[in-house]
Structures are given as structure tokens and as C-alpha cells.
PDB file of C-alpha atoms in Angstrom:
ATOM      1  CA  MET F   1       7.426  20.879   7.865  1.00 96.00           C
ATOM      2  CA  LYS F   2       5.391  18.382   9.717  1.00 98.00           C
ATOM      3  CA  THR F   3       6.595  15.062  10.739  1.00 98.00           C
ATOM      4  CA  ILE F   4       5.434  11.740   9.263  1.00 98.00           C
ATOM      5  CA  GLY F   5       5.177   8.583  11.545  1.00 98.00           C
ATOM      6  CA  MET F   6       5.873   5.578   9.255  1.00 98.00           C
ATOM      7  CA  LEU F   7       4.774   1.988  10.132  1.00 97.00           C
ATOM      8  CA  CYS F   8       7.465  -0.043   8.252  1.00 95.00           C
ATOM      9  CA  GLY F   9       8.867  -3.452   7.811  1.00 86.00           C
ATOM     10  CA  MET F  10       5.927  -5.243   5.981  1.00 84.00           C
ATOM     11  CA  SER F  11       8.256  -5.996   3.949  1.00 82.00           C
ATOM     12  CA  TRP F  12      11.459  -3.562   4.627  1.00 88.00           C
ATOM     13  CA  GLU F  13      11.802  -3.742   0.696  1.00 84.00           C
ATOM     14  CA  SER F  14       8.791  -1.561   0.047  1.00 85.00           C
ATOM     15  CA  SER F  15       9.421   0.539   3.255  1.00 91.00           C
ATOM     16  CA  ALA F  16      12.780   1.636   1.623  1.00 92.00           C
ATOM     17  CA  VAL F  17      10.836   2.515  -1.429  1.00 90.00           C
ATOM     18  CA  TYR F  18       8.629   4.986   0.679  1.00 94.00           C
ATOM     19  CA  TYR F  19      11.654   6.320   2.552  1.00 96.00           C
ATOM     20  CA  GLN F  20      13.552   7.176  -0.868  1.00 95.00           C
ATOM     21  CA  LEU F  21      10.112   8.431  -2.585  1.00 96.00           C
ATOM     22  CA  ILE F  22       9.314  10.860   0.179  1.00 98.00           C
ATOM     23  CA  ASN F  23      12.737  12.318   0.700  1.00 98.00           C
ATOM     24  CA  ARG F  24      13.403  12.861  -3.088  1.00 97.00           C
ATOM     25  CA  GLU F  25       9.851  14.558  -3.372  1.00 97.00           C
ATOM     26  CA  VAL F  26      10.561  16.886  -0.461  1.00 97.00           C
ATOM     27  CA  GLN F  27      13.979  17.745  -1.697  1.00 97.00           C
ATOM     28  CA  ARG F  28      12.319  18.345  -5.248  1.00 96.00           C
ATOM     29  CA  ARG F  29       9.744  20.540  -3.939  1.00 96.00           C
ATOM     30  CA  VAL F  30      11.742  22.518  -1.150  1.00 96.00           C
ATOM     31  CA  GLY F  31      15.069  22.378  -2.835  1.00 95.00           C
ATOM     32  CA  GLY F  32      18.640  22.427  -1.382  1.00 94.00           C
ATOM     33  CA  VAL F  33      19.559  19.691   0.879  1.00 94.00           C
ATOM     34  CA  HIS F  34      16.187  19.467   2.439  1.00 96.00           C
ATOM     35  CA  SER F  35      14.651  16.194   3.456  1.00 96.00           C
ATOM     36  CA  ALA F  36      11.569  14.973   5.106  1.00 98.00           C
ATOM     37  CA  LYS F  37      11.093  14.649   8.760  1.00 98.00           C
ATOM     38  CA  LEU F  38      10.447  11.054   9.452  1.00 98.00           C
ATOM     39  CA  LEU F  39      10.004   8.694  12.372  1.00 98.00           C
ATOM     40  CA  MET F  40       9.771   5.050  11.651  1.00 97.00           C
ATOM     41  CA  HIS F  41       8.692   2.019  13.686  1.00 97.00           C
ATOM     42  CA  SER F  42      10.013  -1.113  11.664  1.00 96.00           C
ATOM     43  CA  PHE F  43       8.265  -4.614  12.359  1.00 94.00           C
ATOM     44  CA  ASP F  44       9.974  -7.707  11.957  1.00 93.00           C
ATOM     45  CA  PHE F  45       7.989  -9.344   9.081  1.00 87.00           C
ATOM     46  CA  GLY F  46       9.005 -12.514  10.237  1.00 86.00           C
ATOM     47  CA  GLU F  47       6.823 -12.179  13.218  1.00 88.00           C
ATOM     48  CA  ILE F  48       4.057 -10.399  11.363  1.00 84.00           C
ATOM     49  CA  GLY F  49       3.748 -12.733   8.408  1.00 80.00           C
ATOM     50  CA  PRO F  50       2.914 -15.700  10.537  1.00 84.00           C
ATOM     51  CA  VAL F  51      -0.031 -13.915  12.494  1.00 81.00           C
ATOM     52  CA  GLN F  52      -1.423 -12.964   8.829  1.00 80.00           C
ATOM     53  CA  ARG F  53      -1.409 -16.483   7.709  1.00 78.00           C
ATOM     54  CA  THR F  54      -2.936 -18.012  11.167  1.00 82.00           C
ATOM     55  CA  GLY F  55      -5.880 -15.180  10.989  1.00 79.00           C
ATOM     56  CA  ASP F  56      -4.800 -13.841  14.323  1.00 82.00           C
ATOM     57  CA  TRP F  57      -5.796 -10.307  13.146  1.00 87.00           C
ATOM     58  CA  SER F  58      -6.601  -8.971  16.652  1.00 90.00           C
ATOM     59  CA  GLN F  59      -2.811  -9.721  17.505  1.00 90.00           C
ATOM     60  CA  ALA F  60      -1.504  -7.881  14.443  1.00 91.00           C
ATOM     61  CA  ASN F  61      -4.024  -4.958  14.679  1.00 94.00           C
ATOM     62  CA  ARG F  62      -3.021  -4.336  18.327  1.00 94.00           C
ATOM     63  CA  ALA F  63       0.635  -4.350  17.409  1.00 94.00           C
ATOM     64  CA  MET F  64      -0.325  -1.511  14.730  1.00 96.00           C
ATOM     65  CA  ALA F  65      -2.149   0.498  16.917  1.00 97.00           C
ATOM     66  CA  GLU F  66       0.460   0.274  19.873  1.00 97.00           C
ATOM     67  CA  ALA F  67       3.312   1.328  17.480  1.00 97.00           C
ATOM     68  CA  SER F  68       1.100   4.247  16.025  1.00 98.00           C
ATOM     69  CA  ALA F  69       0.708   5.378  19.597  1.00 98.00           C
ATOM     70  CA  GLY F  70       4.474   5.201  20.108  1.00 98.00           C
ATOM     71  CA  LEU F  71       5.024   7.547  16.879  1.00 98.00           C
ATOM     72  CA  GLU F  72       2.662  10.040  18.073  1.00 98.00           C
ATOM     73  CA  ARG F  73       4.250  10.083  21.509  1.00 98.00           C
ATOM     74  CA  SER F  74       7.578  10.714  19.735  1.00 98.00           C
ATOM     75  CA  GLY F  75       6.426  13.683  17.855  1.00 98.00           C
ATOM     76  CA  ALA F  76       4.583  12.325  14.651  1.00 98.00           C
ATOM     77  CA  ASP F  77       2.133  14.976  13.246  1.00 98.00           C
ATOM     78  CA  ALA F  78       0.482  12.037  10.980  1.00 98.00           C
ATOM     79  CA  VAL F  79       0.879   8.443  10.804  1.00 98.00           C
ATOM     80  CA  ILE F  80       1.157   6.317   7.668  1.00 98.00           C
ATOM     81  CA  MET F  81       1.196   2.403   7.040  1.00 96.00           C
ATOM     82  CA  CYS F  82       3.691   1.157   4.439  1.00 95.00           C
ATOM     83  CA  CYS F  83       1.721  -1.710   3.397  1.00 92.00           C
ATOM     84  CA  ASN F  84      -1.622  -2.148   2.041  1.00 91.00           C
ATOM     85  CA  THR F  85      -2.906  -5.453   3.867  1.00 90.00           C
ATOM     86  CA  MET F  86      -2.471  -4.083   7.366  1.00 92.00           C
ATOM     87  CA  HIS F  87      -4.668  -1.277   6.698  1.00 94.00           C
ATOM     88  CA  CYS F  88      -7.068  -3.686   8.256  1.00 93.00           C
ATOM     89  CA  ALA F  89      -6.046  -2.376  11.647  1.00 94.00           C
ATOM     90  CA  THR F  90      -7.383   1.186  10.763  1.00 96.00           C
ATOM     91  CA  PRO F  91     -10.122   1.368  13.289  1.00 96.00           C
ATOM     92  CA  GLU F  92      -7.554   0.388  16.044  1.00 97.00           C
ATOM     93  CA  ILE F  93      -5.255   2.807  14.908  1.00 98.00           C
ATOM     94  CA  GLU F  94      -7.563   5.642  14.697  1.00 98.00           C
ATOM     95  CA  ARG F  95      -8.863   4.883  18.194  1.00 98.00           C
ATOM     96  CA  ALA F  96      -5.103   4.744  19.555  1.00 98.00           C
ATOM     97  CA  ILE F  97      -3.985   8.327  18.131  1.00 98.00           C
ATOM     98  CA  ARG F  98      -5.191  11.816  17.932  1.00 98.00           C
ATOM     99  CA  VAL F  99      -3.171  12.707  14.838  1.00 98.00           C
ATOM    100  CA  PRO F 100      -4.335  11.892  11.314  1.00 98.00           C
ATOM    101  CA  PHE F 101      -3.876   8.572   9.973  1.00 98.00           C
ATOM    102  CA  LEU F 102      -3.296   8.814   6.239  1.00 98.00           C
ATOM    103  CA  HIS F 103      -5.124   6.063   4.529  1.00 97.00           C
ATOM    104  CA  ILE F 104      -3.559   4.462   1.688  1.00 96.00           C
ATOM    105  CA  ALA F 105      -6.900   4.221  -0.235  1.00 96.00           C
ATOM    106  CA  ASP F 106      -7.714   7.998  -0.155  1.00 97.00           C
ATOM    107  CA  PRO F 107      -5.042   9.153  -2.660  1.00 97.00           C
ATOM    108  CA  LEU F 108      -5.616   5.984  -4.787  1.00 97.00           C
ATOM    109  CA  GLY F 109      -9.516   7.013  -4.957  1.00 97.00           C
ATOM    110  CA  GLN F 110      -8.590  10.431  -5.635  1.00 97.00           C
ATOM    111  CA  ALA F 111      -6.313   9.473  -8.491  1.00 97.00           C
ATOM    112  CA  LEU F 112      -8.925   7.138  -9.940  1.00 97.00           C
ATOM    113  CA  ARG F 113     -11.622   9.744  -9.705  1.00 96.00           C
ATOM    114  CA  LYS F 114      -9.322  12.146 -11.637  1.00 96.00           C
ATOM    115  CA  ALA F 115      -8.789   9.700 -14.345  1.00 97.00           C
ATOM    116  CA  GLY F 116     -12.478   9.194 -14.753  1.00 97.00           C
ATOM    117  CA  LEU F 117     -12.426   5.389 -13.974  1.00 97.00           C
ATOM    118  CA  ARG F 118     -15.134   3.754 -12.267  1.00 95.00           C
ATOM    119  CA  ARG F 119     -14.239  -0.080 -12.788  1.00 96.00           C
ATOM    120  CA  VAL F 120     -10.667  -1.237 -11.846  1.00 97.00           C
ATOM    121  CA  ALA F 121      -8.847  -4.410 -11.002  1.00 97.00           C
ATOM    122  CA  LEU F 122      -7.043  -4.763  -7.623  1.00 96.00           C
ATOM    123  CA  LEU F 123      -3.876  -6.861  -7.320  1.00 96.00           C
ATOM    124  CA  GLY F 124      -2.276  -7.558  -3.931  1.00 92.00           C
ATOM    125  CA  THR F 125      -1.982 -10.122  -1.222  1.00 91.00           C
ATOM    126  CA  SER F 126      -4.848 -12.572  -0.993  1.00 90.00           C
ATOM    127  CA  HIS F 127      -5.983 -10.770   2.132  1.00 90.00           C
ATOM    128  CA  THR F 128      -6.068  -7.317   0.381  1.00 91.00           C
ATOM    129  CA  MET F 129      -7.779  -8.637  -2.653  1.00 93.00           C
ATOM    130  CA  ALA F 130     -10.444 -10.602  -0.649  1.00 89.00           C
ATOM    131  CA  ARG F 131     -11.313  -8.200   2.225  1.00 88.00           C
ATOM    132  CA  ASP F 132     -13.735  -4.993   2.162  1.00 87.00           C
ATOM    133  CA  ASP F 133     -12.063  -3.457   5.225  1.00 86.00           C
ATOM    134  CA  ILE F 134      -8.762  -2.597   3.396  1.00 90.00           C
ATOM    135  CA  ILE F 135      -9.140  -1.068  -0.039  1.00 92.00           C
ATOM    136  CA  ARG F 136     -12.352  -2.367  -1.834  1.00 93.00           C
ATOM    137  CA  GLY F 137     -14.925  -1.020   0.576  1.00 93.00           C
ATOM    138  CA  ARG F 138     -13.226   2.244   1.064  1.00 95.00           C
ATOM    139  CA  LEU F 139     -13.143   2.627  -2.753  1.00 96.00           C
ATOM    140  CA  HIS F 140     -16.705   1.744  -3.046  1.00 95.00           C
ATOM    141  CA  ASP F 141     -18.182   3.793  -0.270  1.00 95.00           C
ATOM    142  CA  ARG F 142     -16.175   6.970  -0.568  1.00 95.00           C
ATOM    143  CA  TYR F 143     -15.249   7.060  -4.252  1.00 96.00           C
ATOM    144  CA  ASP F 144     -18.116   4.891  -5.993  1.00 95.00           C
ATOM    145  CA  ILE F 145     -15.597   2.620  -7.680  1.00 96.00           C
ATOM    146  CA  THR F 146     -15.958  -0.938  -8.488  1.00 95.00           C
ATOM    147  CA  VAL F 147     -13.138  -3.316  -7.936  1.00 96.00           C
ATOM    148  CA  LEU F 148     -12.379  -6.681  -9.856  1.00 95.00           C
ATOM    149  CA  THR F 149     -10.109  -9.316  -8.487  1.00 95.00           C
ATOM    150  CA  PRO F 150      -8.765 -12.287 -10.229  1.00 95.00           C
ATOM    151  CA  ASP F 151     -10.188 -15.715  -9.883  1.00 94.00           C
ATOM    152  CA  ASP F 152      -9.162 -18.254  -7.094  1.00 92.00           C
ATOM    153  CA  SER F 153      -6.516 -19.653  -9.013  1.00 93.00           C
ATOM    154  CA  ASP F 154      -4.888 -16.485 -10.092  1.00 94.00           C
ATOM    155  CA  THR F 155      -5.284 -15.070  -6.499  1.00 94.00           C
ATOM    156  CA  ALA F 156      -3.409 -17.638  -5.079  1.00 94.00           C
ATOM    157  CA  ARG F 157      -0.515 -17.224  -7.809  1.00 94.00           C
ATOM    158  CA  VAL F 158      -0.266 -13.500  -7.300  1.00 94.00           C
ATOM    159  CA  SER F 159      -0.261 -13.624  -3.630  1.00 93.00           C
ATOM    160  CA  ARG F 160       2.336 -16.360  -3.656  1.00 94.00           C
ATOM    161  CA  VAL F 161       4.853 -13.989  -5.595  1.00 95.00           C
ATOM    162  CA  ILE F 162       4.475 -11.421  -3.029  1.00 91.00           C
ATOM    163  CA  TYR F 163       5.014 -13.522   0.060  1.00 89.00           C
ATOM    164  CA  GLU F 164       7.557 -15.926  -1.299  1.00 92.00           C
ATOM    165  CA  GLU F 165       9.530 -13.502  -3.673  1.00 93.00           C
ATOM    166  CA  LEU F 166       9.037  -9.924  -3.519  1.00 91.00           C
ATOM    167  CA  VAL F 167       9.182  -9.505   0.187  1.00 87.00           C
ATOM    168  CA  ARG F 168      12.754 -11.095  -0.125  1.00 89.00           C
ATOM    169  CA  GLY F 169      13.727  -8.720  -2.807  1.00 89.00           C
ATOM    170  CA  GLN F 170      13.362 -11.415  -5.547  1.00 94.00           C
ATOM    171  CA  VAL F 171      12.150 -10.234  -8.795  1.00 93.00           C
ATOM    172  CA  LEU F 172      11.826 -12.763 -11.291  1.00 95.00           C
ATOM    173  CA  PRO F 173      11.204 -12.499 -15.240  1.00 95.00           C
ATOM    174  CA  GLN F 174       8.561 -15.481 -14.991  1.00 96.00           C
ATOM    175  CA  SER F 175       6.699 -13.716 -12.209  1.00 96.00           C
ATOM    176  CA  ARG F 176       6.440 -10.634 -14.335  1.00 95.00           C
ATOM    177  CA  GLU F 177       4.937 -12.846 -17.110  1.00 96.00           C
ATOM    178  CA  LEU F 178       2.516 -14.161 -14.677  1.00 96.00           C
ATOM    179  CA  TYR F 179       1.296 -10.796 -13.744  1.00 96.00           C
ATOM    180  CA  ARG F 180       1.034  -9.663 -17.424  1.00 96.00           C
ATOM    181  CA  ASP F 181      -1.180 -12.667 -17.960  1.00 96.00           C
ATOM    182  CA  VAL F 182      -3.418 -12.134 -14.879  1.00 96.00           C
ATOM    183  CA  ILE F 183      -3.812  -8.089 -15.903  1.00 97.00           C
ATOM    184  CA  ALA F 184      -4.537  -9.097 -19.425  1.00 96.00           C
ATOM    185  CA  LYS F 185      -7.496 -11.201 -18.145  1.00 96.00           C
ATOM    186  CA  LEU F 186      -8.793  -8.453 -15.905  1.00 97.00           C
ATOM    187  CA  ALA F 187      -8.676  -5.928 -18.671  1.00 96.00           C
ATOM    188  CA  ALA F 188     -10.716  -8.371 -20.827  1.00 96.00           C
ATOM    189  CA  GLN F 189     -13.284  -8.434 -18.118  1.00 95.00           C
ATOM    190  CA  GLY F 190     -13.708  -4.840 -18.167  1.00 95.00           C
ATOM    191  CA  ALA F 191     -11.137  -3.425 -15.837  1.00 97.00           C
ATOM    192  CA  GLU F 192     -10.332   0.062 -17.067  1.00 97.00           C
ATOM    193  CA  GLY F 193      -6.993   0.341 -14.898  1.00 97.00           C
ATOM    194  CA  VAL F 194      -5.205  -1.895 -12.531  1.00 97.00           C
ATOM    195  CA  ILE F 195      -4.292  -1.016  -8.703  1.00 96.00           C
ATOM    196  CA  LEU F 196      -0.987  -2.235  -7.527  1.00 95.00           C
ATOM    197  CA  GLY F 197      -2.292  -2.816  -4.222  1.00 91.00           C
ATOM    198  CA  CYS F 198       0.632  -4.301  -2.494  1.00 88.00           C
ATOM    199  CA  THR F 199       3.482  -1.796  -1.644  1.00 83.00           C
ATOM    200  CA  GLU F 200       6.067  -4.356  -3.059  1.00 86.00           C
ATOM    201  CA  LEU F 201       4.469  -4.657  -6.412  1.00 92.00           C
ATOM    202  CA  PRO F 202       6.033  -1.610  -8.092  1.00 89.00           C
ATOM    203  CA  LEU F 203       9.300  -3.572  -7.885  1.00 88.00           C
ATOM    204  CA  LEU F 204       7.837  -6.060 -10.224  1.00 94.00           C
ATOM    205  CA  VAL F 205       5.114  -4.649 -12.589  1.00 95.00           C
ATOM    206  CA  GLN F 206       5.737  -1.777 -14.798  1.00 93.00           C
ATOM    207  CA  PRO F 207       3.433   0.448 -17.039  1.00 94.00           C
ATOM    208  CA  GLU F 208       4.831  -1.615 -20.035  1.00 95.00           C
ATOM    209  CA  ASP F 209       3.354  -4.775 -18.595  1.00 95.00           C
ATOM    210  CA  SER F 210      -0.418  -3.583 -18.917  1.00 95.00           C
ATOM    211  CA  ALA F 211      -2.753  -2.428 -21.515  1.00 94.00           C
ATOM    212  CA  VAL F 212      -4.535  -0.284 -19.102  1.00 96.00           C
ATOM    213  CA  PRO F 213      -3.319   2.394 -16.773  1.00 97.00           C
ATOM    214  CA  LEU F 214      -1.494   1.053 -13.398  1.00 97.00           C
ATOM    215  CA  PHE F 215      -2.192   2.907 -10.134  1.00 97.00           C
ATOM    216  CA  ASP F 216       0.682   2.403  -7.737  1.00 94.00           C
ATOM    217  CA  THR F 217      -0.388   2.692  -4.246  1.00 94.00           C
ATOM    218  CA  THR F 218       3.128   3.119  -2.824  1.00 93.00           C
ATOM    219  CA  THR F 219       3.922   6.218  -4.844  1.00 95.00           C
ATOM    220  CA  LEU F 220       0.448   7.745  -4.488  1.00 97.00           C
ATOM    221  CA  HIS F 221       0.405   7.371  -0.742  1.00 97.00           C
ATOM    222  CA  ALA F 222       4.051   8.669  -0.531  1.00 97.00           C
ATOM    223  CA  MET F 223       3.197  11.854  -2.279  1.00 97.00           C
ATOM    224  CA  ALA F 224       0.119  12.250  -0.106  1.00 98.00           C
ATOM    225  CA  ALA F 225       2.335  12.116   2.900  1.00 98.00           C
ATOM    226  CA  VAL F 226       4.662  14.764   1.378  1.00 98.00           C
ATOM    227  CA  ASP F 227       1.542  17.081   0.756  1.00 98.00           C
ATOM    228  CA  PHE F 228       0.632  16.667   4.503  1.00 98.00           C
ATOM    229  CA  ALA F 229       4.054  17.583   5.682  1.00 98.00           C
ATOM    230  CA  LEU F 230       4.441  20.573   3.462  1.00 97.00           C
ATOM    231  CA  GLY F 231       1.063  21.780   3.802  1.00 95.00           C
ATOM    232  CA  THR F 232       0.920  21.960  -0.117  1.00 81.00           C
ATOM    233  CA  ASN F 233      -0.743  19.905  -3.199  1.00 62.00           C
ATOM    234  CA  SER F 234       1.808  18.306  -5.685  1.00 48.00           C
TER     235      SER F 234
END
């Protein structure tokens, strides 16, 4: 079994979900009392969040690259980022390490292609929804998938729930209703599916909240990490 290095703590709520998903899947596939071989670098989101808000992405990206190199030196055979937004650091990370960086958009793109979808909506932080260098551009360039995002007002509301509630472990009924409303609007605009493009969103949004299929980047990414670790396909 290969060792996976995890960039965590953005927030720890979703990082804990990753840890559980990966270990449970390894045990399911291998059996017995087996669990995954994992190395974790957990950031203090109280330091990373303000850097995102001020737009000092070079500082945040440098921190991701340095942590990735540390995981490789400690024995990681591959690195994953347990956060959609900070995938903007991908170029810096890939320059800093020799082992593979398992990008969150690749298992997502493969799942969308397998489902035959070409036009999907993306929900996540305002950065993830707005920027092409996190999810949108990779899906377009590598998988020929068109990505819709909410209007400015809904973008602000969707992002607020993530930063003010979900990263603190708060799952509120009124926020679930907000997301249901936004998802319904995007489906009416032609979205064939909805990407839960923030690793905290599965804590809030469930399949019954959407009339179109949901694609959970957290689970898809965690399963891809298990595939790599075991050298198999699910």
C-alpha cells in the first residue's frame, strides 16, 4: 500500500471527513483491520482564511508548496489537497514535489464524463466559483465540460455559509433551504448536475436537496486517493 500525504485544515471539518472516507474504503477493499497509510499536514485555517480574503495568494500558495515538499520528504508517495479553493496552488505544488499531486478536478471530470453530462453548475467559495485555475478551467480544458455559477447575489450567500458556518461545523436548516433555492435556479438555467465544489458542502447538501445529480468532490477525491494507494480501481 502506498502512502498518501494530505494537506488538511482548510477546514479541519472536511479534513476529518476525508480521513474517515479513505480509511473506511481501504478497510472495505482490503478487509480485516487494515487502514490507510496517511501523512497529514494540518494548517491553522485562522491563518489561511485571512490570507485568502486579502488576496495574498502568493503567500498561501507558497505555504501549500512547502507543506507538500515536507510530506514528500516524510515518505508520501502522492499528495492530495483536502480543499477545493487552494487547488489554485497546483503549479507551485507540482514544481515543489516529484511525486504525483492528485488534483481534485480529475476524478470529478471522469465522473461527469461517465454520467454523460456536459453542462453542470458549480457551488463553492466565491474564489472557487469565480476562478478558472481551480475547477472550471480544468473541467473545460480536459473534459470539455461547461460550468455554470450563480449570480453575484447568490454567490455571496453561498460563500458566506461556507466561511461563517460550515468551517465551524454549523449545519443550519435555513442554509440548506438557501442552497436548495440556488440549485433549483441553476437547474432551471440548464445545469444537468451540480458540483459540490467545497469539501465542507456534503455536510450540508444531500441528494434530496437537488432535482439533478450531485457530484461530491470530497468523496470522489478520497476514492481516487484510495485507488492510487492500492493500485486498483473501485
